[in-house]
């Protein structure tokens, strides 16, 4: 009896084991069926169906063998890369890389390259029609797929243009952390026919031109780093988002590593101006002037800021210095003329307040002379603007009015004729 019972117990164990093995086979069979269904949809490019098939396979893939897992994550990545779910693309590729057995690396690499190119082209098209946020989304995905920081930089810039600072800020912070400079080598050569230096899209194209003999004297130049502008944008975005403390901290952190960078000094100065901290603003501006005393743009900016604060004499001094350093600085000449003409307002108001008595008439004539003196003082700056830019409508229109008041009939007619052509 004991032997019989023992044999029954042994038989039951075998039956339970067989059932367990049968259950595992069923699960494995289900995994392969789900993956096969997904593979069929991907091969047929029926990407609209893949979302539900991915979800079905997701439920059973955890216990699959490495070969089946690798195939599933490859198919999922391929399906996602043919969708418009940009975040899903990057997530699917991360899963693929985490579960890959290297079998599908070549296929995924080629697919990533194709999709990246497609996204960049679509992003450029989006920008052409003003869809900056859509462009930024695609460029950010292109970066996540390719690792090309240039795409991340342009994605951040597109978000800024769209005034989506919450989306732009983390991208710029990532660029700063990775110390992205965007510095490129530009290739030039002298064209023997046009007798001018020309740029080439790459070194190879220039080499061809040199070999054909159409160009000589090859030179190379480095573009400026965009890192200072990235840091400036981070600070300004913090200001826009209402976090002034973070803005100041960001710019001070940048200046700690580049204390003599004029752009960063000006950025911090402008930041303090926005925050109403005029003492700190002036201190930094004085430091900037001492550091770069031959920079016409710096003096022009100082003039603009002084004019905005109502400091006309200081503004005039800064504009004049900018013009001395760069006589063809159209903005400095125009602003100088406008600053001088701003004196006219008070004079005209006083003229209009006078009566008709002999005393008032005498005052009126004196004020008229004073007004004409203002016009005469402004003339050379506005004429310089027109000399630099012959199609400057604002300068031409202002000059026409001044010539009319000053009785310069020939000049008035000249400006009138010019304006009719613009």
Coordinates of N, CA and C in Angstrom, one line a residue, residues 25-245:
X25 N 4.8 27.6 -22.1 CA 4.8 27.6 -23.6 C 3.7 28.5 -24.2
X26 N 2.5 28.5 -23.5 CA 1.4 29.3 -24.0 C 1.8 30.8 -23.9
X27 N 2.5 31.2 -22.8 CA 2.9 32.6 -22.7 C 3.9 33.0 -23.8
X28 N 4.9 32.1 -24.0 CA 5.9 32.4 -25.0 C 5.3 32.5 -26.4
X29 N 4.3 31.6 -26.6 CA 3.6 31.6 -27.9 C 2.9 32.9 -28.1
X30 N 2.3 33.4 -27.0 CA 1.5 34.7 -27.1 C 2.4 35.8 -27.3
X31 N 3.6 35.8 -26.7 CA 4.6 36.9 -26.9 C 5.0 37.0 -28.4
X32 N 5.3 35.8 -28.9 CA 5.7 35.8 -30.3 C 4.6 36.2 -31.3
X33 N 3.4 35.8 -30.9 CA 2.2 36.2 -31.8 C 2.0 37.7 -31.8
X34 N 2.1 38.3 -30.6 CA 2.0 39.7 -30.5 C 3.0 40.5 -31.3
X35 N 4.3 40.0 -31.1 CA 5.4 40.6 -31.8 C 5.3 40.4 -33.3
X36 N 4.8 39.2 -33.8 CA 4.6 39.0 -35.2 C 3.5 39.9 -35.8
X37 N 2.5 40.1 -35.0 CA 1.4 41.0 -35.5 C 1.9 42.4 -35.6
X38 N 2.8 42.8 -34.7 CA 3.4 44.2 -34.8 C 4.3 44.3 -36.0
X39 N 5.1 43.2 -36.2 CA 6.0 43.2 -37.3 C 5.3 43.3 -38.6
X40 N 4.2 42.6 -38.7 CA 3.4 42.6 -40.0 C 2.9 44.0 -40.3
X41 N 2.4 44.7 -39.2 CA 1.9 46.0 -39.4 C 3.0 47.0 -39.8
X42 N 4.1 46.8 -39.2 CA 5.3 47.7 -39.5 C 5.8 47.5 -40.9
X43 N 5.9 46.2 -41.3 CA 6.3 45.9 -42.7 C 5.4 46.4 -43.7
X44 N 4.1 46.4 -43.4 CA 3.0 46.9 -44.3 C 2.8 48.4 -44.2
X45 N 3.6 49.0 -43.3 CA 3.6 50.5 -43.0 C 2.1 50.9 -42.6
X46 N 1.5 50.0 -41.9 CA 0.2 50.4 -41.3 C 0.4 50.9 -39.9
X47 N 1.0 52.1 -39.9 CA 1.4 52.6 -38.6 C 0.3 53.1 -37.7
X48 N -0.9 53.3 -38.3 CA -2.1 53.7 -37.6 C -2.5 52.5 -36.6
X49 N -2.2 51.3 -37.0 CA -2.6 50.1 -36.2 C -1.5 49.8 -35.1
X50 N -0.3 50.3 -35.2 CA 0.7 49.9 -34.4 C 0.5 50.3 -32.9
X51 N -0.2 51.4 -32.6 CA -0.4 51.8 -31.3 C -1.0 50.7 -30.4
X52 N -2.1 50.1 -30.9 CA -2.8 49.1 -30.1 C -2.0 47.8 -30.1
X53 N -1.2 47.5 -31.2 CA -0.4 46.3 -31.2 C 0.8 46.4 -30.2
X54 N 1.3 47.6 -30.1 CA 2.4 47.9 -29.1 C 1.9 47.7 -27.7
X55 N 0.7 48.2 -27.5 CA 0.1 48.1 -26.1 C -0.1 46.6 -25.8
X56 N -0.6 45.8 -26.8 CA -0.9 44.4 -26.5 C 0.4 43.6 -26.2
X57 N 1.5 43.9 -27.0 CA 2.8 43.2 -26.8 C 3.4 43.7 -25.5
X58 N 3.2 44.9 -25.1 CA 3.8 45.4 -23.9 C 3.4 44.6 -22.6
X59 N 2.1 44.1 -22.7 CA 1.6 43.3 -21.5 C 2.3 42.0 -21.3
X60 N 2.9 41.5 -22.4 CA 3.5 40.1 -22.2 C 5.0 40.1 -22.5
X61 N 5.6 41.2 -22.8 CA 7.0 41.2 -23.3 C 8.0 41.1 -22.1
X62 N 7.6 41.4 -20.9 CA 8.6 41.4 -19.8 C 9.3 40.1 -19.6
X63 N 8.6 38.9 -19.8 CA 9.3 37.6 -19.6 C 9.8 37.0 -20.8
X64 N 9.8 37.7 -21.9 CA 10.3 37.2 -23.2 C 11.8 37.0 -23.2
X65 N 12.2 36.1 -24.1 CA 13.7 35.9 -24.2 C 14.3 37.1 -24.9
X66 N 15.6 37.2 -24.8 CA 16.4 38.4 -25.3 C 16.1 38.7 -26.8
X67 N 16.1 37.6 -27.5 CA 15.9 37.8 -29.0 C 14.5 38.4 -29.3
X68 N 13.5 37.9 -28.6 CA 12.1 38.4 -28.9 C 12.0 39.9 -28.4
X69 N 12.6 40.1 -27.2 CA 12.6 41.5 -26.7 C 13.3 42.5 -27.6
X70 N 14.5 42.1 -28.1 CA 15.2 43.0 -29.0 C 14.4 43.3 -30.3
X71 N 13.7 42.3 -30.8 CA 12.9 42.5 -32.0 C 11.7 43.4 -31.7
X72 N 11.1 43.2 -30.5 CA 9.9 44.0 -30.1 C 10.3 45.5 -30.0
X73 N 11.4 45.7 -29.3 CA 11.8 47.1 -29.1 C 12.3 47.8 -30.4
X74 N 12.9 47.0 -31.3 CA 13.2 47.5 -32.6 C 12.0 47.9 -33.4
X75 N 11.0 47.0 -33.4 CA 9.7 47.3 -34.1 C 9.0 48.5 -33.5
X76 N 9.0 48.5 -32.1 CA 8.3 49.7 -31.4 C 9.0 51.0 -31.8
X77 N 10.4 51.0 -31.8 CA 11.1 52.2 -32.2 C 10.8 52.6 -33.6
X78 N 10.8 51.6 -34.5 CA 10.5 51.9 -35.9 C 9.1 52.4 -36.1
X79 N 8.1 51.9 -35.4 CA 6.8 52.4 -35.5 C 6.7 53.8 -34.9
X80 N 7.3 54.1 -33.8 CA 7.3 55.4 -33.2 C 8.0 56.4 -34.1
X81 N 9.1 56.0 -34.7 CA 9.8 56.9 -35.5 C 9.0 57.3 -36.8
X82 N 8.0 56.6 -37.1 CA 7.1 57.0 -38.2 C 5.8 57.6 -37.7
X83 N 5.8 58.1 -36.5 CA 4.6 58.7 -36.0 C 4.9 60.2 -35.8
X84 N 3.9 60.9 -35.3 CA 4.1 62.4 -35.0 C 4.2 62.6 -33.5
X85 N 4.4 61.5 -32.8 CA 4.6 61.6 -31.3 C 6.0 61.8 -31.0
X86 N 6.5 63.0 -31.0 CA 7.9 63.3 -31.0 C 8.6 62.9 -29.7
X87 N 7.9 63.1 -28.5 CA 8.4 62.6 -27.3 C 8.5 61.1 -27.2
X88 N 7.4 60.4 -27.9 CA 7.4 59.0 -27.9 C 8.6 58.4 -28.7
X89 N 9.0 59.1 -29.7 CA 10.2 58.7 -30.6 C 11.4 58.5 -29.7
X90 N 11.7 59.6 -28.9 CA 12.9 59.5 -28.1 C 12.8 58.5 -27.0
X91 N 11.6 58.3 -26.4 CA 11.4 57.4 -25.4 C 11.5 55.9 -25.9
X92 N 11.0 55.7 -27.1 CA 11.1 54.4 -27.7 C 12.6 54.0 -28.0
X93 N 13.3 55.0 -28.5 CA 14.7 54.7 -28.8 C 15.5 54.4 -27.5
X94 N 15.2 55.1 -26.4 CA 15.8 54.8 -25.1 C 15.6 53.4 -24.7
X95 N 14.3 52.9 -24.9 CA 13.9 51.6 -24.5 C 14.7 50.6 -25.4
X96 N 14.8 50.9 -26.7 CA 15.6 50.0 -27.6 C 17.0 49.9 -27.2
X97 N 17.6 51.0 -26.9 CA 19.0 51.0 -26.5 C 19.2 50.2 -25.2
X98 N 18.2 50.3 -24.3 CA 18.4 49.6 -23.0 C 18.2 48.1 -23.1
X99 N 17.4 47.7 -24.1 CA 17.1 46.3 -24.3 C 17.7 45.6 -25.6
X100 N 18.6 46.3 -26.3 CA 19.1 45.9 -27.5 C 20.2 44.8 -27.4
X101 N 20.2 43.9 -28.3 CA 21.2 42.9 -28.3 C 22.2 43.2 -29.5
X102 N 22.1 44.4 -30.0 CA 23.0 44.9 -31.1 C 22.6 44.3 -32.5
X103 N 21.6 43.5 -32.5 CA 21.1 42.9 -33.8 C 20.6 44.0 -34.7
X104 N 19.9 45.0 -34.2 CA 19.2 45.9 -35.1 C 19.8 47.3 -35.1
X105 N 21.1 47.4 -34.6 CA 21.7 48.7 -34.5 C 21.8 49.4 -35.8
X106 N 22.2 48.7 -36.9 CA 22.4 49.3 -38.2 C 21.1 49.9 -38.7
X107 N 20.0 49.1 -38.6 CA 18.7 49.5 -39.0 C 18.2 50.7 -38.3
X108 N 18.3 50.7 -37.0 CA 17.9 51.9 -36.2 C 18.7 53.1 -36.5
X109 N 20.0 52.9 -36.6 CA 20.9 54.1 -36.9 C 20.5 54.7 -38.2
X110 N 20.2 53.9 -39.2 CA 19.8 54.5 -40.5 C 18.4 55.2 -40.4
X111 N 17.5 54.6 -39.6 CA 16.2 55.1 -39.4 C 16.2 56.4 -38.7
X112 N 17.1 56.5 -37.6 CA 17.3 57.7 -36.9 C 17.8 58.9 -37.8
X113 N 18.7 58.5 -38.6 CA 19.3 59.5 -39.5 C 18.2 60.1 -40.5
X114 N 17.4 59.1 -41.1 CA 16.3 59.6 -42.0 C 15.3 60.4 -41.3
X115 N 14.9 60.0 -40.1 CA 13.8 60.7 -39.4 C 14.4 62.1 -38.9
X116 N 15.6 62.1 -38.5 CA 16.2 63.4 -38.1 C 16.2 64.4 -39.2
X117 N 16.6 63.9 -40.4 CA 16.6 64.8 -41.6 C 15.2 65.3 -41.9
X118 N 14.2 64.4 -41.8 CA 12.8 64.8 -42.1 C 12.4 65.8 -41.1
X119 N 12.7 65.6 -39.8 CA 12.2 66.6 -38.8 C 12.8 67.9 -39.0
X120 N 14.1 68.0 -39.3 CA 14.8 69.3 -39.5 C 14.2 70.0 -40.7
X121 N 13.9 69.3 -41.8 CA 13.3 69.9 -43.0 C 11.9 70.5 -42.6
X122 N 11.1 69.7 -41.9 CA 9.8 70.1 -41.5 C 9.9 71.3 -40.5
X123 N 10.9 71.3 -39.7 CA 11.1 72.5 -38.7 C 11.4 73.7 -39.5
X124 N 12.2 73.6 -40.5 CA 12.5 74.8 -41.3 C 11.3 75.3 -42.0
X125 N 10.5 74.4 -42.6 CA 9.2 74.8 -43.2 C 8.3 75.4 -42.2
X126 N 8.2 74.9 -41.0 CA 7.3 75.5 -40.0 C 7.7 76.9 -39.7
X127 N 9.0 77.2 -39.6 CA 9.5 78.5 -39.3 C 9.2 79.5 -40.4
X128 N 9.2 79.0 -41.7 CA 8.8 79.8 -42.8 C 7.4 80.3 -42.8
X129 N 6.5 79.6 -42.1 CA 5.1 80.0 -42.0 C 4.8 80.5 -40.6
X130 N 5.8 80.8 -39.8 CA 5.6 81.4 -38.5 C 5.2 80.4 -37.4
X131 N 5.3 79.1 -37.6 CA 4.9 78.1 -36.6 C 6.2 77.7 -35.8
X132 N 6.6 78.7 -34.9 CA 7.8 78.6 -34.2 C 7.7 77.5 -33.1
X133 N 6.6 77.3 -32.4 CA 6.5 76.3 -31.4 C 6.6 74.9 -32.0
X134 N 5.9 74.7 -33.1 CA 6.0 73.4 -33.8 C 7.4 73.1 -34.3
X135 N 8.0 74.1 -34.8 CA 9.4 74.0 -35.3 C 10.3 73.6 -34.1
X136 N 10.2 74.2 -33.0 CA 11.0 74.0 -31.8 C 10.8 72.5 -31.3
X137 N 9.6 72.1 -31.3 CA 9.3 70.7 -30.9 C 10.0 69.7 -31.8
X138 N 10.0 69.9 -33.1 CA 10.7 69.0 -34.0 C 12.2 69.0 -33.9
X139 N 12.7 70.3 -33.7 CA 14.2 70.4 -33.6 C 14.7 69.8 -32.3
X140 N 13.9 69.9 -31.2 CA 14.3 69.3 -30.0 C 14.3 67.8 -30.1
X141 N 13.3 67.2 -30.8 CA 13.3 65.8 -31.1 C 14.5 65.4 -32.0
X142 N 14.8 66.2 -33.0 CA 15.9 65.9 -33.8 C 17.2 65.8 -33.0
X143 N 17.3 66.7 -32.0 CA 18.5 66.6 -31.1 C 18.5 65.3 -30.3
X144 N 17.3 65.0 -29.7 CA 17.3 63.8 -28.9 C 17.6 62.5 -29.7
X145 N 17.3 62.5 -31.0 CA 17.6 61.4 -31.9 C 19.0 61.4 -32.3
X146 N 19.6 62.5 -32.6 CA 20.9 62.6 -33.2 C 22.0 63.0 -32.2
X147 N 21.7 63.7 -31.1 CA 22.7 64.2 -30.2 C 23.4 65.5 -30.7
X148 N 22.9 66.0 -31.8 CA 23.5 67.2 -32.4 C 23.0 68.5 -31.6
X149 N 23.9 69.1 -30.9 CA 23.5 70.2 -30.0 C 23.1 71.5 -30.8
X150 N 23.5 71.5 -32.1 CA 23.0 72.7 -32.9 C 21.5 72.7 -33.0
X151 N 20.9 71.5 -33.1 CA 19.4 71.4 -33.2 C 18.8 71.9 -31.9
X152 N 19.4 71.5 -30.8 CA 18.9 72.0 -29.5 C 19.0 73.5 -29.4
X153 N 20.1 74.1 -29.9 CA 20.2 75.5 -29.8 C 19.1 76.2 -30.6
X154 N 18.9 75.7 -31.8 CA 17.8 76.3 -32.7 C 16.4 76.1 -32.1
X155 N 16.3 74.9 -31.4 CA 15.0 74.6 -30.8 C 14.7 75.7 -29.7
X156 N 15.7 75.9 -28.9 CA 15.6 76.9 -27.8 C 15.2 78.3 -28.4
X157 N 15.9 78.7 -29.5 CA 15.7 80.0 -30.1 C 14.3 80.1 -30.7
X158 N 13.8 79.0 -31.2 CA 12.4 79.0 -31.7 C 11.4 79.1 -30.6
X159 N 11.6 78.5 -29.5 CA 10.7 78.6 -28.3 C 10.8 80.1 -27.8
X160 N 11.9 80.7 -27.8 CA 12.0 82.1 -27.4 C 11.2 83.0 -28.3
X161 N 11.4 82.8 -29.6 CA 10.6 83.5 -30.6 C 9.1 83.4 -30.4
X162 N 8.7 82.2 -30.0 CA 7.3 81.9 -29.7 C 6.9 82.4 -28.3
X163 N 7.9 83.0 -27.6 CA 7.6 83.5 -26.2 C 7.2 82.4 -25.3
X164 N 7.6 81.2 -25.6 CA 7.4 80.0 -24.7 C 8.6 79.8 -23.9
X165 N 8.8 80.7 -22.8 CA 10.0 80.7 -22.1 C 10.1 79.5 -21.1
X166 N 9.0 78.9 -20.7 CA 9.0 77.7 -19.9 C 9.6 76.5 -20.6
X167 N 9.3 76.4 -21.9 CA 9.9 75.3 -22.7 C 11.3 75.6 -23.1
X168 N 11.6 76.9 -23.4 CA 13.0 77.3 -23.8 C 14.0 77.2 -22.7
X169 N 13.7 77.6 -21.5 CA 14.6 77.7 -20.4 C 15.4 76.4 -20.2
X170 N 14.7 75.2 -20.0 CA 15.5 74.0 -19.8 C 16.5 73.6 -21.0
X171 N 16.1 74.0 -22.2 CA 17.0 73.7 -23.3 C 18.2 74.6 -23.2
X172 N 18.1 75.9 -22.9 CA 19.2 76.7 -22.8 C 20.1 76.3 -21.6
X173 N 19.5 75.9 -20.5 CA 20.3 75.4 -19.4 C 21.1 74.2 -19.7
X174 N 20.5 73.3 -20.5 CA 21.2 72.1 -21.0 C 22.4 72.5 -21.9
X175 N 22.2 73.5 -22.8 CA 23.2 74.0 -23.6 C 24.4 74.6 -22.8
X176 N 24.0 75.3 -21.7 CA 25.0 75.9 -20.9 C 25.8 74.8 -20.1
X177 N 25.1 73.8 -19.6 CA 25.7 72.7 -18.9 C 26.7 71.9 -19.8
X178 N 26.3 71.8 -21.1 CA 27.2 71.1 -22.0 C 28.2 72.0 -22.6
X179 N 28.3 73.3 -22.2 CA 29.2 74.3 -22.7 C 29.2 74.4 -24.2
X180 N 28.0 74.4 -24.8 CA 27.9 74.6 -26.2 C 28.3 76.0 -26.7
X181 N 29.2 76.1 -27.6 CA 29.7 77.4 -28.1 C 29.2 77.7 -29.5
X182 N 28.9 76.6 -30.3 CA 28.5 76.8 -31.7 C 29.5 77.3 -32.6
X183 N 30.8 77.3 -32.1 CA 31.9 77.8 -33.0 C 32.1 76.9 -34.2
X184 N 32.1 77.6 -35.3 CA 32.3 76.8 -36.6 C 33.5 77.4 -37.4
X185 N 34.1 76.6 -38.2 CA 35.1 77.1 -39.1 C 34.5 77.5 -40.4
X186 N 34.7 78.7 -40.9 CA 34.2 79.1 -42.2 C 35.4 79.2 -43.2
X187 N 35.1 78.7 -44.4 CA 36.1 78.6 -45.4 C 36.0 79.6 -46.5
X188 N 37.1 80.3 -46.8 CA 37.1 81.4 -47.8 C 38.2 81.2 -48.8
X189 N 38.0 81.9 -49.9 CA 39.1 81.9 -51.0 C 38.8 83.1 -51.9
X190 N 39.8 83.6 -52.5 CA 39.7 84.8 -53.4 C 39.3 84.4 -54.8
X191 N 38.2 85.0 -55.3 CA 37.7 84.7 -56.6 C 38.5 85.6 -57.6
X192 N 39.2 84.9 -58.5 CA 40.1 85.7 -59.5 C 39.3 86.5 -60.4
X193 N 38.0 86.0 -60.8 CA 37.2 86.8 -61.7 C 36.5 88.0 -61.1
X194 N 35.9 87.8 -59.9 CA 35.2 88.9 -59.3 C 36.1 89.8 -58.4
X195 N 37.3 89.2 -58.2 CA 38.3 90.0 -57.4 C 37.7 90.2 -55.9
X196 N 37.0 89.2 -55.4 CA 36.4 89.4 -54.1 C 36.6 88.0 -53.3
X197 N 36.7 88.1 -52.0 CA 36.8 86.9 -51.2 C 35.4 86.3 -51.1
X198 N 35.3 85.0 -51.3 CA 34.0 84.3 -51.2 C 34.1 83.2 -50.1
X199 N 32.9 82.9 -49.5 CA 32.8 81.9 -48.5 C 32.3 80.6 -49.2
X200 N 32.7 79.5 -48.6 CA 32.3 78.2 -49.1 C 31.5 77.4 -48.0
X201 N 30.6 76.5 -48.4 CA 29.8 75.8 -47.4 C 30.6 74.8 -46.6
X202 N 31.7 74.3 -47.2 CA 32.6 73.4 -46.5 C 34.0 73.4 -47.2
X203 N 34.9 72.7 -46.5 CA 36.3 72.7 -47.0 C 36.5 72.0 -48.3
X204 N 35.7 71.0 -48.5 CA 35.7 70.2 -49.8 C 35.4 71.0 -51.0
X205 N 34.3 71.8 -50.9 CA 33.9 72.7 -52.0 C 35.0 73.7 -52.3
X206 N 35.6 74.2 -51.3 CA 36.7 75.2 -51.5 C 37.9 74.5 -52.2
X207 N 38.2 73.3 -51.8 CA 39.3 72.6 -52.4 C 39.1 72.4 -53.9
X208 N 37.9 72.1 -54.3 CA 37.5 71.9 -55.7 C 37.8 73.2 -56.4
X209 N 37.3 74.3 -55.8 CA 37.5 75.6 -56.5 C 39.0 76.0 -56.6
X210 N 39.8 75.6 -55.6 CA 41.2 75.9 -55.7 C 41.9 75.1 -56.8
X211 N 41.5 73.8 -56.9 CA 42.1 72.9 -57.9 C 41.7 73.3 -59.3
X212 N 40.5 73.9 -59.5 CA 40.1 74.3 -60.9 C 40.8 75.6 -61.2
X213 N 41.4 76.3 -60.3 CA 42.1 77.5 -60.5 C 41.2 78.8 -60.5
X214 N 39.9 78.6 -60.2 CA 39.1 79.8 -60.2 C 39.3 80.7 -59.0
X215 N 39.9 80.1 -57.9 CA 40.1 80.8 -56.6 C 41.5 80.6 -56.2
X216 N 42.0 81.5 -55.4 CA 43.3 81.5 -54.8 C 43.2 82.0 -53.3
X217 N 44.3 82.0 -52.6 CA 44.5 82.6 -51.3 C 43.4 82.0 -50.3
X218 N 43.4 80.8 -50.0 CA 42.5 80.2 -49.1 C 42.7 80.7 -47.6
X219 N 41.6 81.0 -46.9 CA 41.7 81.5 -45.5 C 40.6 80.8 -44.7
X220 N 40.8 80.8 -43.4 CA 39.7 80.2 -42.6 C 39.5 81.1 -41.4
X221 N 38.2 81.2 -41.0 CA 37.8 82.1 -39.9 C 37.0 81.3 -38.9
X222 N 37.1 81.6 -37.6 CA 36.2 81.0 -36.6 C 35.1 81.9 -36.3
X223 N 33.9 81.4 -36.2 CA 32.7 82.2 -35.8 C 32.8 82.4 -34.3
X224 N 32.1 83.4 -33.8 CA 32.1 83.8 -32.4 C 31.3 82.7 -31.6
X225 N 31.6 82.6 -30.3 CA 30.9 81.7 -29.4 C 29.5 82.2 -29.2
X226 N 28.5 81.3 -29.1 CA 27.1 81.7 -28.8 C 26.9 81.5 -27.3
X227 N 27.9 81.0 -26.6 CA 27.6 80.7 -25.2 C 27.2 81.9 -24.4
X228 N 27.9 83.1 -24.6 CA 27.4 84.3 -23.9 C 26.0 84.7 -24.1
X229 N 25.5 84.5 -25.4 CA 24.1 84.8 -25.7 C 23.2 83.8 -25.1
X230 N 23.6 82.5 -24.9 CA 22.8 81.5 -24.2 C 22.6 81.9 -22.8
X231 N 23.7 82.3 -22.2 CA 23.7 82.7 -20.7 C 22.8 84.0 -20.6
X232 N 22.9 84.9 -21.5 CA 22.1 86.1 -21.5 C 20.6 85.8 -21.6
X233 N 20.3 84.9 -22.5 CA 18.9 84.4 -22.6 C 18.4 83.8 -21.4
X234 N 19.2 83.0 -20.7 CA 18.8 82.3 -19.5 C 18.4 83.4 -18.5
X235 N 19.2 84.4 -18.3 CA 18.9 85.5 -17.4 C 17.6 86.2 -17.8
X236 N 17.5 86.6 -19.0 CA 16.3 87.3 -19.5 C 15.0 86.5 -19.3
X237 N 15.2 85.2 -19.5 CA 14.0 84.3 -19.4 C 13.5 84.2 -17.9
X238 N 14.5 84.2 -17.1 CA 14.2 84.2 -15.6 C 13.4 85.5 -15.3
X239 N 13.9 86.6 -15.9 CA 13.2 87.9 -15.6 C 11.8 87.8 -16.1
X240 N 11.6 87.3 -17.4 CA 10.3 87.2 -18.0 C 9.3 86.3 -17.1
X241 N 9.9 85.3 -16.5 CA 9.2 84.3 -15.7 C 9.0 84.8 -14.3
X242 N 9.5 86.0 -14.0 CA 9.4 86.6 -12.7 C 10.3 86.2 -11.6
X243 N 11.4 85.4 -12.0 CA 12.4 85.0 -11.0 C 13.6 85.8 -11.1
X244 N 13.6 87.0 -10.6 CA 14.7 87.9 -10.7 C 16.0 87.4 -10.0
X245 N 15.8 86.8 -8.9 CA 16.9 86.3 -8.1 C 17.7 85.3 -8.9

